[in-house]
Structure formats: C-alpha cells, structure tokens
Coordinates of C-alpha atoms in Angstrom, one line a residue:
M162 CA -29.3 -3.2 -19.4
A163 CA -28.5 -6.6 -17.6
R164 CA -25.6 -7.0 -19.2
T165 CA -24.1 -3.6 -18.0
T166 CA -24.8 -4.5 -14.4
G167 CA -23.3 -7.9 -14.6
R168 CA -20.1 -6.1 -16.1
S169 CA -20.1 -3.7 -13.4
T170 CA -20.8 -6.4 -10.5
T171 CA -17.5 -8.1 -12.2
H172 CA -15.3 -5.1 -12.2
L173 CA -16.6 -4.2 -8.6
T174 CA -15.7 -7.6 -7.5
R175 CA -12.1 -7.7 -9.2
R176 CA -11.1 -4.8 -7.7
L177 CA -12.2 -6.0 -4.0
V178 CA -10.3 -9.1 -4.8
Q179 CA -7.3 -7.0 -5.7
L180 CA -7.9 -4.5 -2.4
Y181 CA -7.7 -7.5 -0.5
V182 CA -5.0 -9.5 -2.0
G183 CA -3.0 -6.4 -2.1
L184 CA -3.2 -5.3 1.7
T185 CA -2.7 -9.2 2.6
L186 CA 0.4 -9.4 0.9
Y187 CA 1.6 -6.1 1.7
G188 CA 1.5 -7.3 5.2
A189 CA 3.2 -10.6 4.4
S190 CA 6.0 -8.5 2.8
S191 CA 6.5 -6.7 5.8
A192 CA 6.7 -9.4 8.0
L193 CA 9.3 -11.0 5.5
L194 CA 11.4 -7.7 6.3
V195 CA 11.3 -8.3 9.8
R196 CA 12.5 -12.1 9.6
A197 CA 15.5 -10.8 7.2
E198 CA 16.5 -8.5 9.8
L199 CA 18.3 -6.3 7.8
G200 CA 16.4 -3.3 8.0
L201 CA 12.7 -2.3 7.8
E202 CA 10.9 0.1 5.2
P203 CA 10.2 3.8 7.5
W204 CA 6.9 3.3 9.0
G205 CA 8.2 -0.7 9.7
V206 CA 10.8 0.8 11.5
L207 CA 8.5 2.8 13.7
H208 CA 6.0 -0.1 14.4
Q209 CA 9.2 -2.8 15.4
G210 CA 10.5 0.0 17.7
L211 CA 7.1 0.5 19.6
A212 CA 6.7 -2.9 19.8
E213 CA 9.9 -3.5 21.4
L214 CA 9.1 -0.6 24.0
T215 CA 5.7 -1.9 24.6
G216 CA 5.9 -5.6 24.4
I217 CA 2.8 -5.6 21.8
S218 CA 2.9 -7.7 18.6
I219 CA 4.4 -5.4 15.5
G220 CA 1.2 -6.2 13.7
V221 CA -1.2 -4.7 16.5
V222 CA 1.3 -1.9 17.0
S223 CA 0.6 -1.3 13.1
I224 CA -3.2 -1.0 13.4
I225 CA -2.7 1.0 16.2
I226 CA -0.7 3.4 14.6
G227 CA -2.8 3.5 11.7
A228 CA -5.8 4.2 13.6
V229 CA -4.1 7.2 15.7
V230 CA -2.6 8.3 12.4
L231 CA -6.4 8.2 10.6
L232 CA -7.6 10.2 13.4
L233 CA -5.6 13.0 12.2
W234 CA -7.5 13.3 8.9
I235 CA -10.3 14.9 10.6
P236 CA -8.7 18.3 11.0
L237 CA -6.9 17.9 7.9
R238 CA -11.0 17.3 6.5
Q239 CA -9.8 13.9 4.2
R240 CA -12.2 11.6 3.5
P241 CA -11.4 7.8 4.2
G242 CA -12.5 5.3 1.6
L243 CA -12.7 1.4 2.2
G244 CA -9.2 0.9 1.3
T245 CA -8.2 3.5 4.0
V246 CA -10.3 1.5 6.8
S247 CA -9.2 -1.6 5.5
N248 CA -5.4 -0.7 5.4
V249 CA -5.7 -0.2 9.1
F250 CA -6.7 -3.7 10.1
V251 CA -5.8 -6.3 7.2
V252 CA -2.2 -5.3 7.0
G253 CA -1.5 -5.6 10.8
L254 CA -3.3 -9.0 11.1
A255 CA -1.6 -10.4 7.8
M256 CA 1.6 -9.2 9.0
D257 CA 1.1 -11.0 12.8
G258 CA -0.2 -13.8 10.8
T259 CA 3.3 -14.3 8.6
L260 CA 5.2 -13.8 11.5
A261 CA 3.6 -17.0 13.2
V262 CA 4.4 -19.2 10.2
V263 CA 7.9 -18.1 9.1
G264 CA 10.3 -18.5 12.0
D265 CA 13.6 -16.5 12.2
L266 CA 16.3 -17.2 9.8
D267 CA 19.9 -18.0 10.3
G268 CA 22.5 -16.6 7.9
L269 CA 22.9 -14.2 5.2
G270 CA 22.2 -17.2 2.5
F271 CA 18.8 -17.0 3.7
R272 CA 18.1 -13.2 5.0
V273 CA 19.6 -11.7 1.9
P274 CA 16.8 -13.4 -0.7
V275 CA 14.1 -13.1 1.6
M276 CA 14.9 -9.4 2.2
V277 CA 14.8 -9.1 -1.6
L278 CA 11.7 -11.1 -1.9
G279 CA 10.0 -9.1 0.9
I280 CA 10.8 -5.7 -1.1
V281 CA 9.6 -7.1 -4.5
L282 CA 6.7 -8.5 -3.1
N283 CA 5.9 -5.0 -1.2
G284 CA 5.9 -3.7 -4.8
V285 CA 3.5 -6.1 -5.9
A286 CA 1.3 -5.2 -3.2
T287 CA 1.2 -1.8 -3.9
G288 CA 0.4 -2.1 -7.3
L289 CA -2.5 -4.5 -6.5
Y290 CA -4.0 -2.2 -3.6
I291 CA -3.5 1.2 -5.2
A292 CA -4.7 0.2 -8.5
A293 CA -8.0 -1.0 -6.7
R294 CA -9.0 2.8 -6.4
F295 CA -10.5 2.5 -3.1
G296 CA -8.6 5.3 -1.2
P297 CA -5.3 5.7 0.2
G298 CA -3.7 4.3 3.3
P299 CA -4.0 6.2 6.2
R300 CA -0.5 7.2 6.3
D301 CA -0.7 8.5 2.7
G302 CA -3.5 10.4 3.3
L303 CA -1.9 12.2 6.2
M304 CA 0.7 13.2 3.6
T305 CA -1.4 14.3 1.1
G306 CA -3.9 16.5 3.6
L307 CA -0.6 18.1 4.9
N308 CA 0.7 19.0 1.5
R309 CA -3.0 20.4 0.9
V310 CA -3.1 22.5 4.2
T311 CA 0.5 23.6 4.4
G312 CA 1.1 24.3 0.6
R313 CA 4.3 22.2 1.3
S314 CA 5.5 19.9 -2.1
I315 CA 4.4 16.4 -1.4
R316 CA 8.1 15.7 -1.8
L317 CA 8.8 17.8 0.9
V318 CA 6.2 16.4 3.3
R319 CA 6.5 13.1 2.7
T320 CA 10.6 13.5 3.4
A321 CA 9.6 15.3 6.8
I322 CA 7.3 12.9 7.8
E323 CA 9.5 9.6 7.2
V324 CA 12.7 11.1 8.6
A325 CA 10.7 11.7 11.4
V326 CA 9.4 8.2 11.9
V327 CA 12.7 6.9 11.1
L328 CA 14.4 8.9 13.8
T329 CA 11.9 7.8 16.1
G330 CA 11.4 4.3 15.4
F331 CA 15.2 3.8 15.5
L332 CA 15.6 5.6 18.8
L333 CA 13.2 3.2 20.4
G334 CA 14.7 0.1 19.0
G335 CA 13.7 -0.1 15.4
S336 CA 15.8 -2.3 12.6
L337 CA 17.8 0.0 10.1
G338 CA 20.1 -1.5 7.5
A339 CA 20.9 -2.5 4.0
G340 CA 16.8 -3.2 3.6
T341 CA 15.6 0.4 4.6
V342 CA 18.4 2.0 1.7
L343 CA 17.3 -0.9 -0.9
Y344 CA 13.6 -0.5 0.0
A345 CA 13.6 3.4 -0.5
L346 CA 15.6 3.1 -3.4
A347 CA 13.4 0.4 -5.3
I348 CA 10.1 0.8 -3.8
G349 CA 9.1 3.6 -6.2
P350 CA 10.1 2.1 -9.5
L351 CA 8.7 -1.3 -8.2
A352 CA 5.4 0.7 -7.5
Q353 CA 5.0 2.0 -10.7
F354 CA 5.7 -1.1 -12.8
F355 CA 3.0 -2.8 -10.6
L356 CA 0.8 -0.5 -10.8
R357 CA 0.8 -0.7 -14.9
I358 CA 0.7 -4.1 -14.5
F359 CA -2.6 -4.2 -12.2
A360 CA -4.2 -1.3 -13.6
L361 CA -8.1 -1.7 -14.1
P362 CA -10.0 -0.2 -17.4
E363 CA -13.0 1.9 -16.4
P364 CA -16.1 -0.3 -16.2
A365 CA -18.1 0.2 -19.9
G366 CA -21.4 2.4 -19.7
P367 CA -24.7 1.8 -21.5
A368 CA -23.3 3.4 -24.7
A369 CA -20.3 1.6 -24.6
V370 CA -22.4 -2.0 -24.0
A371 CA -24.6 -0.9 -27.0
A372 CA -21.8 -0.4 -29.2
A373 CA -20.3 -3.6 -28.5
D374 CA -23.4 -4.8 -29.4
E375 CA -23.3 -3.7 -32.8
P376 CA -21.4 -5.7 -35.6
S377 CA -18.2 -3.9 -36.3
T378 CA -16.0 -4.7 -39.6
S379 CA -12.9 -4.6 -37.4
A380 CA -11.5 -5.6 -34.0
P381 CA -9.3 -3.2 -32.0
P382 CA -5.5 -5.0 -31.2
A383 CA -5.6 -6.8 -27.6
G384 CA -5.2 -4.7 -24.5
S385 CA -5.6 -1.6 -26.6
G386 CA -8.5 -0.3 -24.3
P387 CA -8.5 2.5 -22.0
V388 CA -6.6 1.9 -18.8
A389 CA -7.7 4.3 -15.9
D390 CA -4.7 6.3 -14.0
P391 CA -5.1 5.7 -10.2
A392 CA -6.4 9.0 -8.7
S393 CA -3.5 11.5 -7.6
G394 CA -4.0 11.1 -4.1
Q395 CA -3.7 7.5 -4.1
A396 CA -0.9 6.5 -6.4
I397 CA 1.9 7.0 -3.6
L398 CA 2.2 4.0 -1.2
P399 CA -0.6 1.9 0.7
Q400 CA 0.8 2.6 4.0

C-alpha cells in the first residue's frame, strides 16, 4: 500500500513539473517570437496589438485575455482544471520575464534562428503541458466548448476563431509575417511529436503493484508499458 502511494505521489509530482515547465517554456517561446519580429502565433498577434494600443505589457495582456476567455466558459458549461487556471497566469508572467532578459535583435542572422527556436520551443512546451493532463488552456476550452454547443467541427471552429483573432490583432498593430505562416504549418506536427515524447504512463494501481511484487520468468522490453493518450479536449494547444 505504501509503495502504491509512493508511486502515485511520484507520478503526480512529475505531472506537476511537466505542467509548469511547459507553461513557462510556452511563455518564453512566445517572447522569442516577439523579439524575432518576423510574425507571431495567432493569439500572439492579438496580444501584441492590444499591448500596442493600451501600453500594457504583452504578458499582462495575455493574462487579461486568458481571464476573459475563461469567463466565456461559464455559458458553455466548460470545467477548468489546474492547468487551465495556471495557463492564464504562468504563460504571461514567463513571457514578460523572458522579454526583460532577451533584448532587441539586430539583423536577420539573429532573428531567423530565434524565430525557429521559438517555434520549436513552443512545440516542446505544448507537448509537456498537454501530456501532463491537467486540463486544456482557456482558448482551447473555448474552442471545444463552441464545438460542442454549435455542432460545428473542431477544424471549422478553430479556423473561425483564429482568423478573427489574427485580423483583429493585425488591425490593432500586431505583427504578421513569415513566423506566423511557419508557426501555423509547423506547430501541429511538432506538438504531436513532443506529445509522444512526454506522454506519461498511467499510475500503477494496487493490482499492478501486487503483480510487480510477484517473481516473473521474463521481463518486458523497455518502453513496452502502456502510455496514456491525452484527453480529446486537451490534445490541441495550451493557448
């Protein structure tokens, strides 16, 4: 029994570490795209546009928008998780923190590699965060909620939301460019790849622990244990 409790605690600890490392890296990756000045991810365009309009830092704008979107969950009857609420605050704080450390970049020789690094790091962060299974981000929850309420496909709902977000952000002064296009093309494959890398096995129950205590004649090959897929509402993007 003690061993079961210990394994469950270790599993939960790893999930929490993945959640907060993923959210922190997500904010850092968004900040790198800002510094690259070659175009942001769709919601980043809106955040930057509002930051330009209001004079508030882009990280704080991200927090405000996340909180507003989370309020829209109420009529959609969506249930937030720890990851949902953490997403609202951690990503924005990490973004402003990274921007404070990483200064402006001069020349494409610096900006292009930073753009690529930001996109890849965003994929890593997405895999870490979603695989922790603590609930979808507020923006993804809005998408899945609208999908359920309207009966429209995820693809259609997501496209409509992101087109509206990008156009609004662009009209407010947000940055569109090669980074926006590359992000749109690369984030899906990157997220899927890193989801598999960071997927966590389900914690062993009492029966599995008891079986593990029994002598066995052969050991399974390394990595052959079951790996849980993320819940359908989570396997999209943290933001």
